[in-house]
Every structure is written in structure tokens, then in C-alpha cells.
PDB file of C-alpha atoms and ligand atoms in Angstrom:
ATOM      1  CA  GLY P  30    -105.956-130.779  96.526  1.00 76.00           C
ATOM      2  CA  PRO P  31    -104.295-129.554  99.699  1.00 92.00           C
ATOM      3  CA  VAL P  32    -103.203-131.917 102.452  1.00 96.00           C
ATOM      4  CA  ILE P  33    -104.336-129.372 105.037  1.00 97.00           C
ATOM      5  CA  GLN P  34    -107.220-126.984 104.635  1.00 97.00           C
ATOM      6  CA  LEU P  35    -108.225-124.965 107.675  1.00 97.00           C
ATOM      7  CA  SER P  36    -111.038-122.480 107.157  1.00 97.00           C
ATOM      8  CA  ALA P  37    -112.217-119.862 109.667  1.00 98.00           C
ATOM      9  CA  ALA P  38    -110.779-122.047 112.422  1.00 98.00           C
ATOM     10  CA  ARG P  39    -111.752-121.000 115.928  1.00 98.00           C
ATOM     11  CA  LYS P  40    -110.916-122.640 119.223  1.00 98.00           C
ATOM     12  CA  LEU P  41    -112.475-121.515 122.448  1.00 97.00           C
ATOM     13  CA  TYR P  42    -111.275-122.859 125.804  1.00 96.00           C
ATOM     14  CA  ARG P  43    -113.629-122.666 128.747  1.00 94.00           C
ATOM     15  CA  SER P  44    -112.694-123.160 132.359  1.00 91.00           C
ATOM     16  CA  GLY P  45    -115.593-122.364 134.673  1.00 92.00           C
ATOM     17  CA  THR P  46    -116.930-118.987 133.641  1.00 93.00           C
ATOM     18  CA  ILE P  47    -113.706-117.944 131.941  1.00 94.00           C
ATOM     19  CA  GLU P  48    -113.431-118.268 128.191  1.00 95.00           C
ATOM     20  CA  PHE P  49    -110.347-117.840 126.084  1.00 96.00           C
ATOM     21  CA  GLU P  50    -110.210-117.833 122.302  1.00 97.00           C
ATOM     22  CA  ALA P  51    -106.891-119.455 121.400  1.00 98.00           C
ATOM     23  CA  LEU P  52    -107.611-119.516 117.631  1.00 98.00           C
ATOM     24  CA  ARG P  53    -109.633-116.590 116.343  1.00 98.00           C
ATOM     25  CA  GLY P  54    -110.304-117.352 112.689  1.00 97.00           C
ATOM     26  CA  VAL P  55    -107.404-119.092 110.988  1.00 97.00           C
ATOM     27  CA  ASP P  56    -107.292-119.923 107.279  1.00 97.00           C
ATOM     28  CA  LEU P  57    -104.424-122.125 106.198  1.00 97.00           C
ATOM     29  CA  ALA P  58    -103.830-124.332 103.175  1.00 97.00           C
ATOM     30  CA  ILE P  59    -100.819-126.636 102.893  1.00 97.00           C
ATOM     31  CA  THR P  60    -100.162-128.572  99.721  1.00 97.00           C
ATOM     32  CA  GLU P  61     -98.665-132.031  99.372  1.00 96.00           C
ATOM     33  CA  GLY P  62     -94.875-131.904  99.543  1.00 96.00           C
ATOM     34  CA  GLU P  63     -94.700-128.535 101.273  1.00 97.00           C
ATOM     35  CA  TYR P  64     -92.351-127.965 104.221  1.00 97.00           C
ATOM     36  CA  VAL P  65     -93.956-125.332 106.420  1.00 97.00           C
ATOM     37  CA  ALA P  66     -92.893-123.886 109.762  1.00 97.00           C
ATOM     38  CA  ILE P  67     -95.488-122.457 112.114  1.00 96.00           C
ATOM     39  CA  MET P  68     -93.801-119.895 114.286  1.00 96.00           C
ATOM     40  CA  GLY P  69     -94.935-117.692 117.131  1.00 94.00           C
ATOM     41  CA  PRO P  70     -94.195-116.697 120.700  1.00 93.00           C
ATOM     42  CA  SER P  71     -95.357-118.620 123.756  1.00 92.00           C
ATOM     43  CA  GLY P  72     -99.122-118.349 124.187  1.00 94.00           C
ATOM     44  CA  SER P  73     -99.792-117.417 120.552  1.00 96.00           C
ATOM     45  CA  GLY P  74    -101.769-120.598 119.809  1.00 96.00           C
ATOM     46  CA  LYS P  75     -99.141-122.893 118.263  1.00 95.00           C
ATOM     47  CA  SER P  76     -99.922-125.894 120.461  1.00 93.00           C
ATOM     48  CA  THR P  77    -103.624-125.417 119.901  1.00 96.00           C
ATOM     49  CA  LEU P  78    -103.015-125.331 116.152  1.00 95.00           C
ATOM     50  CA  MET P  79    -100.776-128.393 116.384  1.00 94.00           C
ATOM     51  CA  ASN P  80    -103.443-130.266 118.365  1.00 95.00           C
ATOM     52  CA  VAL P  81    -106.045-129.425 115.740  1.00 97.00           C
ATOM     53  CA  LEU P  82    -103.816-130.277 112.757  1.00 97.00           C
ATOM     54  CA  GLY P  83    -102.839-133.534 114.489  1.00 97.00           C
ATOM     55  CA  CYS P  84    -106.479-134.491 115.153  1.00 96.00           C
ATOM     56  CA  LEU P  85    -105.756-134.474 118.890  1.00 94.00           C
ATOM     57  CA  ASP P  86    -108.433-131.832 119.414  1.00 93.00           C
ATOM     58  CA  THR P  87    -111.329-130.447 117.376  1.00 94.00           C
ATOM     59  CA  LEU P  88    -112.327-126.900 116.503  1.00 96.00           C
ATOM     60  CA  THR P  89    -115.034-124.919 118.243  1.00 96.00           C
ATOM     61  CA  SER P  90    -116.094-123.635 114.812  1.00 97.00           C
ATOM     62  CA  GLY P  91    -114.789-123.518 111.269  1.00 98.00           C
ATOM     63  CA  SER P  92    -113.547-126.534 109.382  1.00 97.00           C
ATOM     64  CA  TYR P  93    -110.499-128.729 109.033  1.00 98.00           C
ATOM     65  CA  ARG P  94    -110.028-130.988 106.048  1.00 97.00           C
ATOM     66  CA  LEU P  95    -107.117-133.423 106.048  1.00 96.00           C
ATOM     67  CA  ALA P  96    -106.331-134.866 102.612  1.00 93.00           C
ATOM     68  CA  GLY P  97    -109.837-133.889 101.513  1.00 91.00           C
ATOM     69  CA  ASP P  98    -111.669-135.502 104.411  1.00 93.00           C
ATOM     70  CA  ASP P  99    -113.661-133.469 106.857  1.00 94.00           C
ATOM     71  CA  VAL P 100    -112.497-134.283 110.378  1.00 94.00           C
ATOM     72  CA  ASP P 101    -114.766-131.894 112.285  1.00 93.00           C
ATOM     73  CA  ASP P 102    -117.560-134.334 113.043  1.00 88.00           C
ATOM     74  CA  LEU P 103    -115.507-137.421 113.807  1.00 92.00           C
ATOM     75  CA  ASP P 104    -115.711-139.146 117.186  1.00 93.00           C
ATOM     76  CA  GLU P 105    -112.675-139.964 119.332  1.00 93.00           C
ATOM     77  CA  ALA P 106    -112.159-143.447 117.834  1.00 93.00           C
ATOM     78  CA  GLU P 107    -112.306-142.088 114.294  1.00 94.00           C
ATOM     79  CA  LEU P 108    -109.858-139.318 115.173  1.00 94.00           C
ATOM     80  CA  ALA P 109    -107.504-141.883 116.698  1.00 93.00           C
ATOM     81  CA  ALA P 110    -107.628-143.917 113.491  1.00 92.00           C
ATOM     82  CA  ILE P 111    -106.852-140.827 111.375  1.00 94.00           C
ATOM     83  CA  ARG P 112    -103.964-139.886 113.671  1.00 94.00           C
ATOM     84  CA  ASN P 113    -102.474-143.303 113.392  1.00 92.00           C
ATOM     85  CA  GLU P 114    -102.947-143.812 109.659  1.00 92.00           C
ATOM     86  CA  ARG P 115    -102.218-140.355 108.327  1.00 95.00           C
ATOM     87  CA  ILE P 116    -100.000-138.454 110.744  1.00 96.00           C
ATOM     88  CA  GLY P 117     -96.463-139.017 111.921  1.00 96.00           C
ATOM     89  CA  PHE P 118     -95.751-137.108 115.128  1.00 96.00           C
ATOM     90  CA  VAL P 119     -92.409-135.857 116.424  1.00 97.00           C
ATOM     91  CA  PHE P 120     -92.442-134.229 119.873  1.00 95.00           C
ATOM     92  CA  GLN P 121     -89.997-132.157 121.874  1.00 94.00           C
ATOM     93  CA  GLN P 122     -89.722-134.879 124.557  1.00 95.00           C
ATOM     94  CA  PHE P 123     -89.212-137.714 121.997  1.00 96.00           C
ATOM     95  CA  ASN P 124     -92.015-139.744 123.696  1.00 96.00           C
ATOM     96  CA  LEU P 125     -90.230-143.076 123.266  1.00 98.00           C
ATOM     97  CA  LEU P 126     -91.045-146.073 125.463  1.00 98.00           C
ATOM     98  CA  PRO P 127     -87.891-146.529 127.594  1.00 98.00           C
ATOM     99  CA  SER P 128     -88.202-150.297 128.047  1.00 98.00           C
ATOM    100  CA  LEU P 129     -88.366-151.062 124.322  1.00 98.00           C
ATOM    101  CA  PRO P 130     -85.422-151.279 121.899  1.00 98.00           C
ATOM    102  CA  ALA P 131     -85.356-148.701 119.105  1.00 98.00           C
ATOM    103  CA  TRP P 132     -86.924-150.944 116.472  1.00 98.00           C
ATOM    104  CA  ARG P 133     -89.805-151.879 118.818  1.00 98.00           C
ATOM    105  CA  ASN P 134     -90.527-148.173 119.341  1.00 98.00           C
ATOM    106  CA  VAL P 135     -90.487-147.591 115.601  1.00 98.00           C
ATOM    107  CA  GLU P 136     -92.887-150.451 114.782  1.00 97.00           C
ATOM    108  CA  LEU P 137     -95.586-149.182 117.183  1.00 95.00           C
ATOM    109  CA  PRO P 138     -97.698-147.315 114.584  1.00 93.00           C
ATOM    110  CA  LEU P 139     -97.744-150.484 112.471  1.00 95.00           C
ATOM    111  CA  ILE P 140     -99.075-152.600 115.352  1.00 92.00           C
ATOM    112  CA  TYR P 141    -102.124-150.357 115.493  1.00 86.00           C
ATOM    113  CA  GLY P 142    -102.425-150.750 111.717  1.00 84.00           C
ATOM    114  CA  ARG P 143    -102.387-154.576 112.031  1.00 88.00           C
ATOM    115  CA  VAL P 144     -99.308-155.044 109.864  1.00 94.00           C
ATOM    116  CA  PRO P 145     -97.880-158.600 110.259  1.00 97.00           C
ATOM    117  CA  ALA P 146     -94.946-158.943 112.671  1.00 97.00           C
ATOM    118  CA  ALA P 147     -92.228-159.845 110.152  1.00 97.00           C
ATOM    119  CA  GLU P 148     -93.157-156.925 107.929  1.00 98.00           C
ATOM    120  CA  ARG P 149     -93.261-154.585 110.950  1.00 98.00           C
ATOM    121  CA  ARG P 150     -89.746-155.526 111.918  1.00 98.00           C
ATOM    122  CA  GLU P 151     -88.441-155.095 108.398  1.00 98.00           C
ATOM    123  CA  ARG P 152     -90.134-151.713 107.927  1.00 98.00           C
ATOM    124  CA  ALA P 153     -88.958-150.494 111.355  1.00 98.00           C
ATOM    125  CA  GLN P 154     -85.387-151.433 110.484  1.00 98.00           C
ATOM    126  CA  ARG P 155     -85.623-149.709 107.108  1.00 97.00           C
ATOM    127  CA  ALA P 156     -86.923-146.553 108.803  1.00 97.00           C
ATOM    128  CA  LEU P 157     -83.985-146.689 111.235  1.00 98.00           C
ATOM    129  CA  ASP P 158     -81.596-147.121 108.279  1.00 97.00           C
ATOM    130  CA  ARG P 159     -83.200-144.044 106.702  1.00 95.00           C
ATOM    131  CA  VAL P 160     -82.395-141.892 109.772  1.00 96.00           C
ATOM    132  CA  GLY P 161     -78.834-143.186 110.053  1.00 96.00           C
ATOM    133  CA  LEU P 162     -79.356-145.627 112.941  1.00 97.00           C
ATOM    134  CA  ALA P 163     -78.689-148.935 111.189  1.00 97.00           C
ATOM    135  CA  ASP P 164     -76.353-149.917 114.033  1.00 98.00           C
ATOM    136  CA  ARG P 165     -78.825-149.055 116.801  1.00 98.00           C
ATOM    137  CA  TYR P 166     -81.842-151.323 116.191  1.00 98.00           C
ATOM    138  CA  ASP P 167     -81.565-153.035 119.552  1.00 98.00           C
ATOM    139  CA  ASN P 168     -80.571-150.135 121.757  1.00 98.00           C
ATOM    140  CA  ARG P 169     -83.059-148.832 124.292  1.00 98.00           C
ATOM    141  CA  PRO P 170     -83.668-145.053 124.362  1.00 98.00           C
ATOM    142  CA  GLY P 171     -81.569-144.678 127.526  1.00 98.00           C
ATOM    143  CA  GLU P 172     -78.550-146.003 125.626  1.00 98.00           C
ATOM    144  CA  LEU P 173     -78.877-143.340 122.934  1.00 97.00           C
ATOM    145  CA  SER P 174     -78.000-139.639 122.857  1.00 95.00           C
ATOM    146  CA  GLY P 175     -80.777-137.059 122.673  1.00 95.00           C
ATOM    147  CA  GLY P 176     -80.162-136.552 118.970  1.00 95.00           C
ATOM    148  CA  GLN P 177     -80.274-140.295 118.343  1.00 97.00           C
ATOM    149  CA  GLN P 178     -83.492-140.608 120.352  1.00 97.00           C
ATOM    150  CA  GLN P 179     -85.077-137.898 118.240  1.00 97.00           C
ATOM    151  CA  ARG P 180     -83.969-139.740 115.108  1.00 97.00           C
ATOM    152  CA  VAL P 181     -85.710-142.863 116.448  1.00 98.00           C
ATOM    153  CA  ALA P 182     -88.814-140.702 116.901  1.00 98.00           C
ATOM    154  CA  VAL P 183     -88.493-139.464 113.301  1.00 97.00           C
ATOM    155  CA  ALA P 184     -88.207-143.092 112.128  1.00 98.00           C
ATOM    156  CA  ARG P 185     -91.388-143.894 114.079  1.00 97.00           C
ATOM    157  CA  ALA P 186     -93.096-140.904 112.438  1.00 97.00           C
ATOM    158  CA  LEU P 187     -92.083-142.183 108.979  1.00 95.00           C
ATOM    159  CA  VAL P 188     -92.691-145.881 109.249  1.00 96.00           C
ATOM    160  CA  GLY P 189     -96.407-145.778 108.436  1.00 94.00           C
ATOM    161  CA  GLU P 190     -95.819-143.545 105.397  1.00 94.00           C
ATOM    162  CA  PRO P 191     -98.191-140.891 106.716  1.00 95.00           C
ATOM    163  CA  THR P 192     -99.828-138.121 104.716  1.00 93.00           C
ATOM    164  CA  LEU P 193     -98.329-135.559 107.063  1.00 97.00           C
ATOM    165  CA  ILE P 194     -95.343-135.295 109.392  1.00 97.00           C
ATOM    166  CA  LEU P 195     -96.145-132.998 112.296  1.00 97.00           C
ATOM    167  CA  ALA P 196     -93.209-131.939 114.465  1.00 97.00           C
ATOM    168  CA  ASP P 197     -93.788-129.886 117.637  1.00 95.00           C
ATOM    169  CA  GLU P 198     -90.579-128.149 118.810  1.00 95.00           C
ATOM    170  CA  PRO P 199     -88.575-131.188 117.649  1.00 96.00           C
ATOM    171  CA  THR P 200     -85.240-129.543 118.429  1.00 96.00           C
ATOM    172  CA  GLY P 201     -86.309-127.946 121.730  1.00 94.00           C
ATOM    173  CA  ASN P 202     -84.323-130.447 123.797  1.00 93.00           C
ATOM    174  CA  LEU P 203     -81.330-130.835 121.503  1.00 95.00           C
ATOM    175  CA  ASP P 204     -77.880-129.272 121.400  1.00 95.00           C
ATOM    176  CA  SER P 205     -76.834-127.462 118.234  1.00 94.00           C
ATOM    177  CA  VAL P 206     -75.131-130.490 116.664  1.00 94.00           C
ATOM    178  CA  SER P 207     -78.164-132.740 117.169  1.00 95.00           C
ATOM    179  CA  THR P 208     -80.453-129.912 116.057  1.00 95.00           C
ATOM    180  CA  GLU P 209     -78.548-129.715 112.782  1.00 95.00           C
ATOM    181  CA  ASP P 210     -78.814-133.495 112.510  1.00 93.00           C
ATOM    182  CA  VAL P 211     -82.576-133.542 112.870  1.00 95.00           C
ATOM    183  CA  LEU P 212     -83.118-130.498 110.624  1.00 96.00           C
ATOM    184  CA  GLY P 213     -80.893-132.140 107.992  1.00 95.00           C
ATOM    185  CA  LEU P 214     -83.167-135.164 108.195  1.00 95.00           C
ATOM    186  CA  PHE P 215     -86.230-132.982 107.597  1.00 96.00           C
ATOM    187  CA  ASP P 216     -84.461-131.435 104.570  1.00 95.00           C
ATOM    188  CA  GLU P 217     -83.987-134.934 103.165  1.00 94.00           C
ATOM    189  CA  LEU P 218     -87.579-135.913 103.850  1.00 94.00           C
ATOM    190  CA  HIS P 219     -88.723-132.735 102.124  1.00 95.00           C
ATOM    191  CA  GLU P 220     -86.610-133.613  99.107  1.00 94.00           C
ATOM    192  CA  LEU P 221     -88.282-137.020  99.077  1.00 92.00           C
ATOM    193  CA  GLY P 222     -91.638-135.266  98.784  1.00 94.00           C
ATOM    194  CA  ARG P 223     -92.981-135.655 102.327  1.00 95.00           C
ATOM    195  CA  THR P 224     -95.345-132.997 103.662  1.00 97.00           C
ATOM    196  CA  ILE P 225     -93.871-131.518 106.842  1.00 97.00           C
ATOM    197  CA  VAL P 226     -95.312-129.065 109.354  1.00 97.00           C
ATOM    198  CA  LEU P 227     -92.830-127.952 111.971  1.00 97.00           C
ATOM    199  CA  ILE P 228     -93.943-125.915 114.968  1.00 96.00           C
ATOM    200  CA  THR P 229     -91.303-123.812 116.668  1.00 94.00           C
ATOM    201  CA  HIS P 230     -90.661-120.558 118.476  1.00 91.00           C
ATOM    202  CA  GLU P 231     -87.050-120.450 117.208  1.00 92.00           C
ATOM    203  CA  SER P 232     -86.512-118.411 114.061  1.00 92.00           C
ATOM    204  CA  GLU P 233     -83.276-120.248 113.130  1.00 92.00           C
ATOM    205  CA  VAL P 234     -85.287-123.472 113.065  1.00 94.00           C
ATOM    206  CA  ALA P 235     -88.275-121.958 111.229  1.00 94.00           C
ATOM    207  CA  GLU P 236     -86.014-120.533 108.530  1.00 93.00           C
ATOM    208  CA  ARG P 237     -85.084-124.045 107.484  1.00 94.00           C
ATOM    209  CA  ALA P 238     -88.603-124.616 106.191  1.00 95.00           C
ATOM    210  CA  ARG P 239     -89.611-123.488 102.692  1.00 92.00           C
ATOM    211  CA  ARG P 240     -92.478-121.403 104.038  1.00 95.00           C
ATOM    212  CA  VAL P 241     -92.964-119.749 107.425  1.00 96.00           C
ATOM    213  CA  VAL P 242     -96.408-119.043 108.829  1.00 95.00           C
ATOM    214  CA  ARG P 243     -96.436-116.645 111.774  1.00 96.00           C
ATOM    215  CA  VAL P 244     -98.995-116.876 114.581  1.00 96.00           C
ATOM    216  CA  ARG P 245     -99.857-114.055 117.008  1.00 96.00           C
ATOM    217  CA  ASP P 246    -102.665-114.046 119.528  1.00 97.00           C
ATOM    218  CA  GLY P 247    -104.593-116.781 117.760  1.00 97.00           C
ATOM    219  CA  LEU P 248    -104.328-115.267 114.282  1.00 97.00           C
ATOM    220  CA  LEU P 249    -101.956-115.809 111.377  1.00 96.00           C
ATOM    221  CA  LEU P 250     -99.989-112.701 110.510  1.00 93.00           C
ATOM    222  CA  PRO P 251    -100.568-111.314 107.029  1.00 82.00           C
ATOM    223  CA  GLY P 252     -98.040-112.338 104.433  1.00 68.00           C
ATOM    224  CA  HIS P 253     -98.699-116.029 104.388  1.00 49.00           C
ATOM    225  CA  ALA P 254    -102.157-115.779 102.783  1.00 47.00           C
ATOM    226  CA  GLU P 255    -100.870-114.675  99.375  1.00 45.00           C
ATOM    227  CA  MET P 256     -98.382-117.542  99.466  1.00 50.00           C
ATOM    228  CA  ALA P 257    -101.197-119.975 100.215  1.00 50.00           C
ATOM    229  CA  GLU P 258    -103.056-118.524  97.213  1.00 49.00           C
ATOM    230  CA  GLU P 259     -99.963-119.026  95.035  1.00 51.00           C
ATOM    231  CA  VAL P 260     -99.724-122.619  96.156  1.00 52.00           C
ATOM    232  CA  ARG P 261    -103.410-123.199  95.440  1.00 51.00           C
ATOM    233  CA  ALA P 262    -103.136-121.555  91.995  1.00 47.00           C
TER     234      ALA P 262
HETATM  235  P1  LIG W 308     -98.409-121.753 122.358  1.00 78.16           P
HETATM  236  O1  LIG W 308     -98.279-123.190 121.975  1.00 78.16           O
HETATM  237  O2  LIG W 308     -98.144-120.825 121.221  1.00 78.16           O
HETATM  238  O3  LIG W 308     -97.635-121.423 123.585  1.00 78.16           O
HETATM  239  P2  LIG W 308    -101.081-122.488 123.178  1.00 78.16           P
HETATM  240  O4  LIG W 308    -101.840-122.959 121.987  1.00 78.16           O
HETATM  241  O5  LIG W 308    -100.562-123.494 124.138  1.00 78.16           O
HETATM  242  O6  LIG W 308     -99.943-121.478 122.705  1.00 78.16           O
HETATM  243  O7  LIG W 308    -102.010-121.490 123.996  1.00 78.16           O
HETATM  244  C1  LIG W 308    -102.646-120.368 123.398  1.00 78.16           C
HETATM  245  C2  LIG W 308    -103.460-119.670 124.460  1.00 78.16           C
HETATM  246  O8  LIG W 308    -104.551-120.513 124.830  1.00 78.16           O
HETATM  247  C3  LIG W 308    -102.667-119.392 125.727  1.00 78.16           C
HETATM  248  O9  LIG W 308    -103.105-118.146 126.239  1.00 78.16           O
HETATM  249  C4  LIG W 308    -103.068-120.532 126.639  1.00 78.16           C
HETATM  250  O10 LIG W 308    -102.976-120.157 128.000  1.00 78.16           O
HETATM  251  C5  LIG W 308    -104.491-120.800 126.222  1.00 78.16           C
HETATM  252  N1  LIG W 308    -104.838-122.205 126.401  1.00 78.16           N
HETATM  253  C6  LIG W 308    -104.250-123.253 125.790  1.00 78.16           C
HETATM  254  N2  LIG W 308    -104.813-124.398 126.170  1.00 78.16           N
HETATM  255  C7  LIG W 308    -105.791-124.064 127.042  1.00 78.16           C
HETATM  256  C8  LIG W 308    -106.749-124.811 127.793  1.00 78.16           C
HETATM  257  N3  LIG W 308    -106.818-126.127 127.696  1.00 78.16           N
HETATM  258  N4  LIG W 308    -107.592-124.117 128.587  1.00 78.16           N
HETATM  259  C9  LIG W 308    -107.524-122.773 128.674  1.00 78.16           C
HETATM  260  N5  LIG W 308    -106.663-122.009 127.987  1.00 78.16           N
HETATM  261  C10 LIG W 308    -105.802-122.650 127.195  1.00 78.16           C
HETATM  262  P1  LIG W 309     -96.301-125.407 124.857  1.00 78.16           P
HETATM  263  O1  LIG W 309     -94.999-125.012 125.476  1.00 78.16           O
HETATM  264  O2  LIG W 309     -96.230-126.557 123.913  1.00 78.16           O
HETATM  265  O3  LIG W 309     -97.086-124.244 124.300  1.00 78.16           O
HETATM  266  P2  LIG W 309     -97.970-125.183 127.152  1.00 78.16           P
HETATM  267  O4  LIG W 309     -97.186-125.266 128.401  1.00 78.16           O
HETATM  268  O5  LIG W 309     -98.453-123.869 126.630  1.00 78.16           O
HETATM  269  O6  LIG W 309     -97.169-125.986 126.044  1.00 78.16           O
HETATM  270  O7  LIG W 309     -99.237-126.114 127.280  1.00 78.16           O
HETATM  271  C1  LIG W 309     -99.115-127.463 127.586  1.00 78.16           C
HETATM  272  C2  LIG W 309    -100.506-128.053 127.535  1.00 78.16           C
HETATM  273  O8  LIG W 309    -101.372-127.386 128.469  1.00 78.16           O
HETATM  274  C3  LIG W 309    -101.144-127.879 126.158  1.00 78.16           C
HETATM  275  O9  LIG W 309    -101.851-129.059 125.822  1.00 78.16           O
HETATM  276  C4  LIG W 309    -102.091-126.716 126.320  1.00 78.16           C
HETATM  277  O10 LIG W 309    -103.238-126.849 125.468  1.00 78.16           O
HETATM  278  C5  LIG W 309    -102.470-126.794 127.786  1.00 78.16           C
HETATM  279  N1  LIG W 309    -102.664-125.452 128.337  1.00 78.16           N
HETATM  280  C6  LIG W 309    -101.944-124.364 128.040  1.00 78.16           C
HETATM  281  N2  LIG W 309    -102.413-123.282 128.699  1.00 78.16           N
HETATM  282  C7  LIG W 309    -103.461-123.724 129.436  1.00 78.16           C
HETATM  283  C8  LIG W 309    -104.360-123.115 130.330  1.00 78.16           C
HETATM  284  N3  LIG W 309    -104.330-121.803 130.588  1.00 78.16           N
HETATM  285  N4  LIG W 309    -105.290-123.869 130.923  1.00 78.16           N
HETATM  286  C9  LIG W 309    -105.337-125.183 130.673  1.00 78.16           C
HETATM  287  N5  LIG W 309    -104.521-125.829 129.828  1.00 78.16           N
HETATM  288  C10 LIG W 309    -103.605-125.107 129.207  1.00 78.16           C
END
């Protein structure tokens, strides 16, 4: 079955008496091994969608199934467990801990998962090898370029072998060379069969994915639905 199945997804934000519907009925199915870009202008609902897909926030109505499990009725602790076990996150700002060497940043998801220390170190180093940073295990983020820091973040996203890699504007802070670097890495991960969802407002970045889903004003633009049907068929 699909890794991601969103059905009639709605998200309503309330502040005081003001309500705003950031997702207005979104249906989206993503199959294992797909590489999908979610694209749309600022304010269209991308971050809201990312937060829902990443189990950082829940829907107001509709349903979200991740790898067949309903996540709508989970409490915060259960959501945190799902995030850690099933989702590898890559953010625009890298979100690395500056005081820790690269390999210590990469092992963090495994600490939560109670993996023994020796195995954590070995897996962190293998993940860094995978992203081309075999000679940077011990460097702190401040000693690395932006592109290298984002590769550390990709290694951290991979190390737990998650069901889904969720990248939110991963190239937003990178120059064109580092952007190419990171997108090349996603190409490789796709070839290895990982499921990748990349959120971006840049069409040159979105075009690198195998399927582009366009968001406007809290709705998916037509065109993607037939593709989702094809994938399901
Ligand atoms: P994007 O990531 O595409 O820029 P967002 O998902 O951040 O879009 O926001 C979609 C819409 O929902 C915007 O109009 C935004 O102002 C609104 N919005 C997002 N988060 C909140 C919130 N916590 N409270 C109120 N409105 C919000
Ligand atoms: P992005 O550039 O990723 O879309 P935003 O600047 O739109 O980020 O939003 C940053 C954070 O603030 C998000 O978590 C979003 O949900 C929240 N947010 C966005 N718009 C509003 C709003 N009008 N009121 C409250 N929170 C908001």
C-alpha cells in the first residue's frame, strides 16, 4: 500500500476569533520508492502540509495514514515516536547541534531509538560515508561549508532507515554548487528505493523529482490526481 495516504485533509488555524483554512480538502497518495516534490508559492499551505506529513501537527478533519497506520488519533508522545522511527527530516536551516561533531549529530535519531553506542557510531559513520563525508566525522558544523552541513543533515535523516525522507526547502540556503550536490544525493537515494518528499517553491528544484504536486491556496492543483490513480493502479 501507499506510504502516504491523505484523504480529505483539512487544517484550520484559529487565532482569537479569526479562522484560516490552510488545507481545504487535500487527497494525496504517495507510494513506496516515489520521489515527489510539493511545490507552491508562499502562503499556499506547503509548511502546513509538511507539518502534517511529518507528524508535527494533526489535521482538523480528514485522515492521514502513514505506512498503513492511522496517525489522526495519536497523542503527542505517540507522534514523537512515529516521527523518530519512520521519518527522516531535512530542513532549510540544517538544524544541526553546533557543539557536536558531525557523527554525533548523525547518531541522534538512534539515541532516541535506544541503539547501543558502538552500533550508533558505526551506523553514523556509514551514513556520513554515504553522503561523501568520510573525512569529516569529527568536524563540528561550524567547520563545514553549508553544502557539507546539509549533507550531514541528510546523513542524520538516513541513519534510522526511515519509511519516508521529508525535506523542507533543503536547498533554500545553499549556493548553486551545493544545491546540485544535495539534489544529486536525493537522486541517488531515489535510485536506492527511498521514498522522498521534497517541499520547495523553486521550480528548478521541483523538476528534479519524478512527480510534482502543485499546491495553491490550500488545495492541490488538478493534474496530480490522475497520476496518483496510476500509481495506485
Ligand atoms: P507556505 O509554507 O506555503 O508558505 P503555510 O502552510 O506556512 O504556507 O501557510 C498557509 C497559510 O496558513 C498562510 O496563509 C499562513 O499565514 C497560514 N498559517 C500557517 N500557519 C498558521 C498558524 N499557525 N496560524 C494561523 N495561520 C497560519
Ligand atoms: P515557510 O517559509 O516555511 O512557509 P512561514 O514563515 O510561512 O514558513 O511560517 C513559519 C512558521 O510559522 C510555520 O510553522 C507556520 O505554520 C507558522 N505560521 C505561518 N503563518 C502564520 C500565521 N499567520 N500565524 C501564526 N503562525 C503562522
